Amino acid sequence: MTNTVKIDDVYSAIEQSAKLLDLPLESDKVKGALAAFEPAFTNASVALRIATGARREQLMGYRYIKYTGDLDPYETAVSKGLLARGDHPADRLFQDVKERFPIEGTGGDFEIAAGFQKIWCFFPSSRPQPLDELSKLESMPRAVADNLDLLARYGLHSASLFAVDYTSHTLNIYFDGLPDGTFAPERVRELTRELGIPEPSEYELELCSKAFAVYFTFSWESSKIDRACFPVLVPEPELVPTDLGPTITKFAAGVPFAGADRKCIYATTLSARGNYYKLEPFYHWQPAIVNAMHLANSPDEQSA
């Protein structure tokens, strides 16, 4: 497989996946987004995504990850009419981080009906950035500073990346490259208790224990952490558990891939409002993403 992919092929994969899930596709909106971000989609890892739950299962998304060129995703989205420039702190956060912290790559999230949604921002793979320093940014949600001590109790001191959602005004902060045992069932159970999340089932705890990272969702409206998500990387869709829900099972079985690499991430999300699962098949996989995710092992050594 080459390190690039054609934009028409990306569109075809999105179209095929929407048909697989019986979801309506706004063709002009998707093609417009792909055209606006073509340099990113053709030179990065490209993934599709879906989640469980009646509402989420209607919101199939697509994303590019770890683009290292000069493209500024926020300014690109604004200049192409995919996003209105706003005065919410979320609109300032990406630029504020860029001005003070080293950035190695970016990513962008899109949804087949809603369009542009989110920016990902990767810190250098060898230099996760101190959470206490990030929390001092004026545009950062206060909830980050309010939860520094809680996160530190679980060895979560430095962030590897973050993602700003401009539709929900939420922030995800990711921690990876963590020691073995970080996601042991008793530790995850203790964490959810501190977060005010109902205790996960034994099966959910088992899934979380296999995660290569954890990420938390913050908002500008609350001092609490909204949810925690535990992603697991597998080298092929056949290794995605078959009891995560019929939509995920159908997606894993029929989603297209650009080449022999057929890696997927499935994730367990724990929230006070209810737990759910996500699936992210990589239509086009670039090996450089391994460094972005700070994986301790080769993706092919990960197992379900």
mmCIF file of C-alpha atoms in Angstrom:
data_model
loop_
_atom_site.group_PDB
_atom_site.id
_atom_site.type_symbol
_atom_site.label_atom_id
_atom_site.label_comp_id
_atom_site.label_asym_id
_atom_site.label_seq_id
_atom_site.Cartn_x
_atom_site.Cartn_y
_atom_site.Cartn_z
ATOM 1 C CA MET A 1 0.000 0.000 0.000
ATOM 2 C CA THR A 2 1.267 3.469 -0.884
ATOM 3 C CA ASN A 3 1.441 6.327 1.590
ATOM 4 C CA THR A 4 -1.188 8.310 -0.273
ATOM 5 C CA VAL A 5 -4.800 7.736 -1.245
ATOM 6 C CA LYS A 6 -6.973 9.355 -3.932
ATOM 7 C CA ILE A 7 -9.688 11.723 -2.744
ATOM 8 C CA ASP A 8 -12.288 10.054 -5.001
ATOM 9 C CA ASP A 9 -11.519 6.753 -3.321
ATOM 10 C CA VAL A 10 -12.008 8.309 0.115
ATOM 11 C CA TYR A 11 -15.410 9.580 -0.991
ATOM 12 C CA SER A 12 -16.332 6.157 -2.368
ATOM 13 C CA ALA A 13 -15.412 4.534 0.958
ATOM 14 C CA ILE A 14 -17.605 7.017 2.843
ATOM 15 C CA GLU A 15 -20.468 6.467 0.410
ATOM 16 C CA GLN A 16 -20.159 2.685 0.629
ATOM 17 C CA SER A 17 -20.078 2.796 4.424
ATOM 18 C CA ALA A 18 -23.168 5.006 4.604
ATOM 19 C CA LYS A 19 -25.033 2.564 2.372
ATOM 20 C CA LEU A 20 -23.858 -0.331 4.528
ATOM 21 C CA LEU A 21 -25.473 1.305 7.573
ATOM 22 C CA ASP A 22 -28.541 2.567 5.660
ATOM 23 C CA LEU A 23 -27.649 6.183 6.443
ATOM 24 C CA PRO A 24 -28.445 9.170 4.217
ATOM 25 C CA LEU A 25 -25.394 10.842 2.716
ATOM 26 C CA GLU A 26 -25.276 14.551 1.859
ATOM 27 C CA SER A 27 -23.035 14.118 -1.154
ATOM 28 C CA ASP A 28 -22.314 17.794 -1.839
ATOM 29 C CA LYS A 29 -21.414 18.468 1.790
ATOM 30 C CA VAL A 30 -19.049 15.500 1.986
ATOM 31 C CA LYS A 31 -17.405 16.270 -1.350
ATOM 32 C CA GLY A 32 -16.986 19.908 -0.342
ATOM 33 C CA ALA A 33 -15.277 18.953 2.910
ATOM 34 C CA LEU A 34 -12.984 16.489 1.152
ATOM 35 C CA ALA A 35 -12.051 19.101 -1.447
ATOM 36 C CA ALA A 36 -11.294 21.699 1.241
ATOM 37 C CA PHE A 37 -9.040 19.282 3.104
ATOM 38 C CA GLU A 38 -7.748 17.264 0.157
ATOM 39 C CA PRO A 39 -4.016 17.691 1.004
ATOM 40 C CA ALA A 40 -4.727 16.217 4.439
ATOM 41 C CA PHE A 41 -6.946 13.330 3.397
ATOM 42 C CA THR A 42 -4.593 12.180 0.648
ATOM 43 C CA ASN A 43 -1.462 12.253 2.832
ATOM 44 C CA ALA A 44 -2.621 10.985 6.220
ATOM 45 C CA SER A 45 -4.294 8.074 7.889
ATOM 46 C CA VAL A 46 -8.011 8.125 7.109
ATOM 47 C CA ALA A 47 -10.601 6.514 9.344
ATOM 48 C CA LEU A 48 -14.347 6.029 9.427
ATOM 49 C CA ARG A 49 -16.286 5.910 12.691
ATOM 50 C CA ILE A 50 -19.585 5.019 14.296
ATOM 51 C CA ALA A 51 -20.881 4.659 17.865
ATOM 52 C CA THR A 52 -23.708 2.803 19.555
ATOM 53 C CA GLY A 53 -26.932 4.369 20.777
ATOM 54 C CA ALA A 54 -30.021 5.393 18.813
ATOM 55 C CA ARG A 55 -28.791 8.929 18.081
ATOM 56 C CA ARG A 56 -25.083 8.165 17.630
ATOM 57 C CA GLU A 57 -25.744 5.354 15.165
ATOM 58 C CA GLN A 58 -27.123 7.993 12.762
ATOM 59 C CA LEU A 59 -23.926 10.056 12.966
ATOM 60 C CA MET A 60 -21.315 8.238 10.930
ATOM 61 C CA GLY A 61 -18.114 10.205 10.706
ATOM 62 C CA TYR A 62 -14.826 10.283 8.860
ATOM 63 C CA ARG A 63 -11.469 11.764 9.832
ATOM 64 C CA TYR A 64 -7.866 12.313 8.846
ATOM 65 C CA ILE A 65 -5.152 11.862 11.441
ATOM 66 C CA LYS A 66 -1.558 13.004 11.839
ATOM 67 C CA TYR A 67 -1.195 15.416 8.939
ATOM 68 C CA THR A 68 2.215 17.097 9.228
ATOM 69 C CA GLY A 69 1.984 19.719 6.491
ATOM 70 C CA ASP A 70 1.278 23.445 6.691
ATOM 71 C CA LEU A 71 -2.501 23.146 6.606
ATOM 72 C CA ASP A 72 -4.217 24.886 9.541
ATOM 73 C CA PRO A 73 -7.466 22.946 10.069
ATOM 74 C CA TYR A 74 -9.306 25.748 11.866
ATOM 75 C CA GLU A 75 -8.463 28.449 9.325
ATOM 76 C CA THR A 76 -9.123 26.036 6.460
ATOM 77 C CA ALA A 77 -12.577 25.201 7.815
ATOM 78 C CA VAL A 78 -13.411 28.888 8.304
ATOM 79 C CA SER A 79 -12.071 30.020 4.918
ATOM 80 C CA LYS A 80 -13.946 27.260 3.082
ATOM 81 C CA GLY A 81 -17.225 28.037 4.797
ATOM 82 C CA LEU A 82 -17.306 24.804 6.794
ATOM 83 C CA LEU A 83 -17.160 26.588 10.157
ATOM 84 C CA ALA A 84 -18.210 30.061 11.314
ATOM 85 C CA ARG A 85 -15.544 31.888 13.285
ATOM 86 C CA GLY A 86 -16.822 32.316 16.831
ATOM 87 C CA ASP A 87 -15.881 33.988 20.090
ATOM 88 C CA HIS A 88 -16.264 30.957 22.345
ATOM 89 C CA PRO A 89 -13.062 29.888 24.152
ATOM 90 C CA ALA A 90 -13.156 26.713 22.056
ATOM 91 C CA ASP A 91 -12.502 28.848 18.979
ATOM 92 C CA ARG A 92 -9.312 30.223 20.526
ATOM 93 C CA LEU A 93 -7.888 27.090 22.110
ATOM 94 C CA PHE A 94 -6.174 25.565 19.070
ATOM 95 C CA GLN A 95 -4.302 28.791 18.295
ATOM 96 C CA ASP A 96 -3.448 29.387 21.953
ATOM 97 C CA VAL A 97 -1.875 25.935 22.230
ATOM 98 C CA LYS A 98 0.034 26.390 18.953
ATOM 99 C CA GLU A 99 1.568 29.608 20.225
ATOM 100 C CA ARG A 100 2.920 28.103 23.453
ATOM 101 C CA PHE A 101 3.435 24.383 22.910
ATOM 102 C CA PRO A 102 5.137 22.226 20.247
ATOM 103 C CA ILE A 103 2.750 20.708 17.722
ATOM 104 C CA GLU A 104 3.762 17.727 15.581
ATOM 105 C CA GLY A 105 0.580 17.099 13.623
ATOM 106 C CA THR A 106 -3.145 17.682 13.352
ATOM 107 C CA GLY A 107 -6.316 15.891 12.394
ATOM 108 C CA GLY A 108 -9.874 16.721 11.512
ATOM 109 C CA ASP A 109 -13.257 15.129 12.216
ATOM 110 C CA PHE A 110 -16.271 15.344 9.927
ATOM 111 C CA GLU A 111 -19.767 13.871 9.998
ATOM 112 C CA ILE A 112 -21.662 12.825 6.877
ATOM 113 C CA ALA A 113 -24.615 15.121 7.622
ATOM 114 C CA ALA A 114 -23.297 17.802 9.997
ATOM 115 C CA GLY A 115 -19.981 18.417 8.219
ATOM 116 C CA PHE A 116 -16.863 19.735 9.970
ATOM 117 C CA GLN A 117 -16.793 19.040 13.705
ATOM 118 C CA LYS A 118 -13.442 18.731 15.405
ATOM 119 C CA ILE A 119 -9.700 19.436 15.294
ATOM 120 C CA TRP A 120 -7.102 17.036 16.663
ATOM 121 C CA CYS A 121 -3.739 18.385 17.774
ATOM 122 C CA PHE A 122 -0.742 16.065 18.377
ATOM 123 C CA PHE A 123 2.176 16.953 20.608
ATOM 124 C CA PRO A 124 5.564 15.456 19.632
ATOM 125 C CA SER A 125 5.545 11.718 20.228
ATOM 126 C CA SER A 126 8.595 11.964 22.486
ATOM 127 C CA ARG A 127 7.347 15.046 24.349
ATOM 128 C CA PRO A 128 3.866 14.801 25.870
ATOM 129 C CA GLN A 129 3.012 18.178 27.363
ATOM 130 C CA PRO A 130 2.441 18.839 31.089
ATOM 131 C CA LEU A 131 -1.238 19.018 31.881
ATOM 132 C CA ASP A 132 -0.715 21.590 34.607
ATOM 133 C CA GLU A 133 0.886 23.959 32.079
ATOM 134 C CA LEU A 134 -1.856 23.388 29.516
ATOM 135 C CA SER A 135 -4.479 24.070 32.173
ATOM 136 C CA LYS A 136 -3.167 27.632 32.602
ATOM 137 C CA LEU A 137 -4.323 28.727 29.159
ATOM 138 C CA GLU A 138 -7.184 31.219 29.434
ATOM 139 C CA SER A 139 -9.119 29.385 26.735
ATOM 140 C CA MET A 140 -8.787 25.995 28.431
ATOM 141 C CA PRO A 141 -11.897 24.699 30.275
ATOM 142 C CA ARG A 142 -11.624 25.344 33.986
ATOM 143 C CA ALA A 143 -12.497 21.688 34.503
ATOM 144 C CA VAL A 144 -8.978 20.705 33.427
ATOM 145 C CA ALA A 145 -7.359 22.618 36.295
ATOM 146 C CA ASP A 146 -10.064 21.471 38.695
ATOM 147 C CA ASN A 147 -9.239 17.814 38.008
ATOM 148 C CA LEU A 148 -5.421 17.907 37.981
ATOM 149 C CA ASP A 149 -5.106 16.200 41.358
ATOM 150 C CA LEU A 150 -7.626 13.504 40.461
ATOM 151 C CA LEU A 151 -5.855 12.663 37.196
ATOM 152 C CA ALA A 152 -2.429 12.742 38.850
ATOM 153 C CA ARG A 153 -3.531 9.973 41.226
ATOM 154 C CA TYR A 154 -3.711 7.713 38.173
ATOM 155 C CA GLY A 155 -0.341 8.790 36.784
ATOM 156 C CA LEU A 156 -1.941 11.082 34.185
ATOM 157 C CA HIS A 157 0.365 14.091 34.176
ATOM 158 C CA SER A 158 1.151 14.782 30.504
ATOM 159 C CA ALA A 159 -1.134 14.933 27.487
ATOM 160 C CA SER A 160 -0.214 13.365 24.168
ATOM 161 C CA LEU A 161 -2.926 15.117 22.162
ATOM 162 C CA PHE A 162 -6.203 16.939 22.442
ATOM 163 C CA ALA A 163 -9.263 17.453 20.268
ATOM 164 C CA VAL A 164 -11.640 20.428 20.206
ATOM 165 C CA ASP A 165 -15.253 19.828 19.153
ATOM 166 C CA TYR A 166 -16.738 23.016 17.685
ATOM 167 C CA THR A 167 -20.285 21.670 17.493
ATOM 168 C CA SER A 168 -20.638 20.577 21.118
ATOM 169 C CA HIS A 169 -18.012 22.917 22.625
ATOM 170 C CA THR A 170 -16.223 20.069 24.344
ATOM 171 C CA LEU A 171 -12.574 19.102 24.664
ATOM 172 C CA ASN A 172 -10.960 15.658 24.677
ATOM 173 C CA ILE A 173 -7.540 15.221 26.280
ATOM 174 C CA TYR A 174 -5.636 11.980 25.591
ATOM 175 C CA PHE A 175 -3.093 10.127 27.697
ATOM 176 C CA ASP A 176 -1.125 7.234 26.230
ATOM 177 C CA GLY A 177 2.239 5.499 26.487
ATOM 178 C CA LEU A 178 1.206 4.534 30.014
ATOM 179 C CA PRO A 179 2.687 1.787 32.238
ATOM 180 C CA ASP A 180 1.204 -1.695 32.306
ATOM 181 C CA GLY A 181 -1.551 -1.985 34.873
ATOM 182 C CA THR A 182 -2.813 1.574 34.382
ATOM 183 C CA PHE A 183 -6.150 0.210 33.173
ATOM 184 C CA ALA A 184 -6.407 -2.774 35.499
ATOM 185 C CA PRO A 185 -10.077 -3.392 36.417
ATOM 186 C CA GLU A 186 -9.682 -2.272 40.011
ATOM 187 C CA ARG A 187 -8.055 0.993 38.885
ATOM 188 C CA VAL A 188 -10.758 1.722 36.323
ATOM 189 C CA ARG A 189 -13.420 0.900 38.908
ATOM 190 C CA GLU A 190 -11.783 3.328 41.340
ATOM 191 C CA LEU A 191 -11.517 6.015 38.649
ATOM 192 C CA THR A 192 -15.171 5.809 37.684
ATOM 193 C CA ARG A 193 -16.146 6.037 41.337
ATOM 194 C CA GLU A 194 -14.184 9.283 41.658
ATOM 195 C CA LEU A 195 -15.739 10.613 38.451
ATOM 196 C CA GLY A 196 -19.259 9.888 39.645
ATOM 197 C CA ILE A 197 -19.802 7.310 36.887
ATOM 198 C CA PRO A 198 -21.758 4.135 37.709
ATOM 199 C CA GLU A 199 -19.523 1.117 38.175
ATOM 200 C CA PRO A 200 -18.819 -0.584 34.835
ATOM 201 C CA SER A 201 -19.749 -4.197 34.277
ATOM 202 C CA GLU A 202 -17.098 -6.886 34.471
ATOM 203 C CA TYR A 203 -17.170 -7.124 30.684
ATOM 204 C CA GLU A 204 -16.656 -3.374 30.288
ATOM 205 C CA LEU A 205 -13.783 -3.480 32.744
ATOM 206 C CA GLU A 206 -12.221 -6.323 30.767
ATOM 207 C CA LEU A 207 -12.403 -4.261 27.573
ATOM 208 C CA CYS A 208 -10.950 -1.195 29.294
ATOM 209 C CA SER A 209 -8.022 -3.243 30.612
ATOM 210 C CA LYS A 210 -6.846 -3.800 27.011
ATOM 211 C CA ALA A 211 -6.740 -0.093 26.139
ATOM 212 C CA PHE A 212 -3.579 1.585 24.860
ATOM 213 C CA ALA A 213 -4.783 5.016 26.065
ATOM 214 C CA VAL A 214 -7.506 6.853 27.903
ATOM 215 C CA TYR A 215 -9.113 10.141 27.042
ATOM 216 C CA PHE A 216 -11.455 12.368 28.978
ATOM 217 C CA THR A 217 -14.102 14.805 27.816
ATOM 218 C CA PHE A 218 -14.319 18.248 29.388
ATOM 219 C CA SER A 219 -16.668 21.157 28.741
ATOM 220 C CA TRP A 220 -16.604 24.863 29.461
ATOM 221 C CA GLU A 221 -19.916 24.551 31.308
ATOM 222 C CA SER A 222 -18.979 22.172 34.127
ATOM 223 C CA SER A 223 -16.123 21.555 36.539
ATOM 224 C CA LYS A 224 -16.610 17.781 36.204
ATOM 225 C CA ILE A 225 -15.102 15.367 33.721
ATOM 226 C CA ASP A 226 -17.977 14.346 31.467
ATOM 227 C CA ARG A 227 -16.787 10.906 30.332
ATOM 228 C CA ALA A 228 -13.805 8.596 29.970
ATOM 229 C CA CYS A 229 -13.026 6.514 26.895
ATOM 230 C CA PHE A 230 -10.714 3.500 26.567
ATOM 231 C CA PRO A 231 -9.570 2.650 22.991
ATOM 232 C CA VAL A 232 -8.193 -0.726 21.903
ATOM 233 C CA LEU A 233 -6.284 -1.215 18.638
ATOM 234 C CA VAL A 234 -6.625 -4.477 16.701
ATOM 235 C CA PRO A 235 -4.887 -5.420 13.427
ATOM 236 C CA GLU A 236 -8.024 -6.542 11.601
ATOM 237 C CA PRO A 237 -11.802 -6.105 11.934
ATOM 238 C CA GLU A 238 -12.343 -9.783 12.679
ATOM 239 C CA LEU A 239 -10.798 -9.105 16.105
ATOM 240 C CA VAL A 240 -13.408 -6.508 17.038
ATOM 241 C CA PRO A 241 -15.660 -8.112 19.679
ATOM 242 C CA THR A 242 -18.948 -9.230 18.168
ATOM 243 C CA ASP A 243 -21.082 -8.227 21.155
ATOM 244 C CA LEU A 244 -20.625 -4.448 20.997
ATOM 245 C CA GLY A 245 -23.935 -4.060 19.205
ATOM 246 C CA PRO A 246 -25.361 -4.977 15.796
ATOM 247 C CA THR A 247 -24.356 -1.703 14.129
ATOM 248 C CA ILE A 248 -20.707 -2.089 15.099
ATOM 249 C CA THR A 249 -20.722 -5.754 14.083
ATOM 250 C CA LYS A 250 -22.205 -4.855 10.690
ATOM 251 C CA PHE A 251 -19.737 -2.015 10.221
ATOM 252 C CA ALA A 252 -16.734 -4.180 11.089
ATOM 253 C CA ALA A 253 -17.844 -6.911 8.708
ATOM 254 C CA GLY A 254 -18.490 -4.704 5.683
ATOM 255 C CA VAL A 255 -16.448 -1.514 5.913
ATOM 256 C CA PRO A 256 -14.034 -0.956 2.974
ATOM 257 C CA PHE A 257 -10.255 -0.668 3.266
ATOM 258 C CA ALA A 258 -7.753 0.860 0.846
ATOM 259 C CA GLY A 259 -5.207 -1.946 1.114
ATOM 260 C CA ALA A 260 -3.925 -4.889 3.109
ATOM 261 C CA ASP A 261 -3.760 -2.924 6.377
ATOM 262 C CA ARG A 262 -7.189 -3.324 8.004
ATOM 263 C CA LYS A 263 -6.596 -1.964 11.480
ATOM 264 C CA CYS A 264 -9.436 -0.828 13.715
ATOM 265 C CA ILE A 265 -9.889 0.890 17.038
ATOM 266 C CA TYR A 266 -12.855 -0.020 19.190
ATOM 267 C CA ALA A 267 -13.497 1.866 22.389
ATOM 268 C CA THR A 268 -15.564 1.695 25.554
ATOM 269 C CA THR A 269 -16.949 5.031 26.718
ATOM 270 C CA LEU A 270 -18.005 5.391 30.354
ATOM 271 C CA SER A 271 -20.343 8.215 31.324
ATOM 272 C CA ALA A 272 -22.816 9.108 34.036
ATOM 273 C CA ARG A 273 -25.434 9.335 31.259
ATOM 274 C CA GLY A 274 -24.789 5.786 30.069
ATOM 275 C CA ASN A 275 -21.981 3.754 28.556
ATOM 276 C CA TYR A 276 -21.528 3.067 24.865
ATOM 277 C CA TYR A 277 -19.070 1.709 22.301
ATOM 278 C CA LYS A 278 -17.263 3.175 19.290
ATOM 279 C CA LEU A 279 -15.642 1.649 16.233
ATOM 280 C CA GLU A 280 -13.032 3.361 14.053
ATOM 281 C CA PRO A 281 -11.819 1.308 11.073
ATOM 282 C CA PHE A 282 -8.786 2.796 9.290
ATOM 283 C CA TYR A 283 -9.674 2.956 5.621
ATOM 284 C CA HIS A 284 -6.101 4.108 4.927
ATOM 285 C CA TRP A 285 -3.397 3.390 7.501
ATOM 286 C CA GLN A 286 -0.037 5.168 7.621
ATOM 287 C CA PRO A 287 2.582 3.554 9.892
ATOM 288 C CA ALA A 288 3.616 6.968 11.251
ATOM 289 C CA ILE A 289 0.424 7.008 13.299
ATOM 290 C CA VAL A 290 2.029 4.422 15.596
ATOM 291 C CA ASN A 291 4.252 7.164 17.002
ATOM 292 C CA ALA A 292 1.289 9.515 17.314
ATOM 293 C CA MET A 293 -0.506 7.032 19.539
ATOM 294 C CA HIS A 294 2.639 6.252 21.598
ATOM 295 C CA LEU A 295 2.022 2.531 21.252
ATOM 296 C CA ALA A 296 4.238 0.342 23.396
ATOM 297 C CA ASN A 297 3.860 -2.554 20.938
ATOM 298 C CA SER A 298 3.455 -2.917 17.212
ATOM 299 C CA PRO A 299 -0.239 -2.683 16.215
ATOM 300 C CA ASP A 300 0.000 -6.249 14.912
ATOM 301 C CA GLU A 301 0.883 -7.376 18.419
ATOM 302 C CA GLN A 302 -2.299 -5.881 19.851
ATOM 303 C CA SER A 303 -5.051 -8.425 20.397
ATOM 304 C CA ALA A 304 -8.714 -8.296 21.199
#
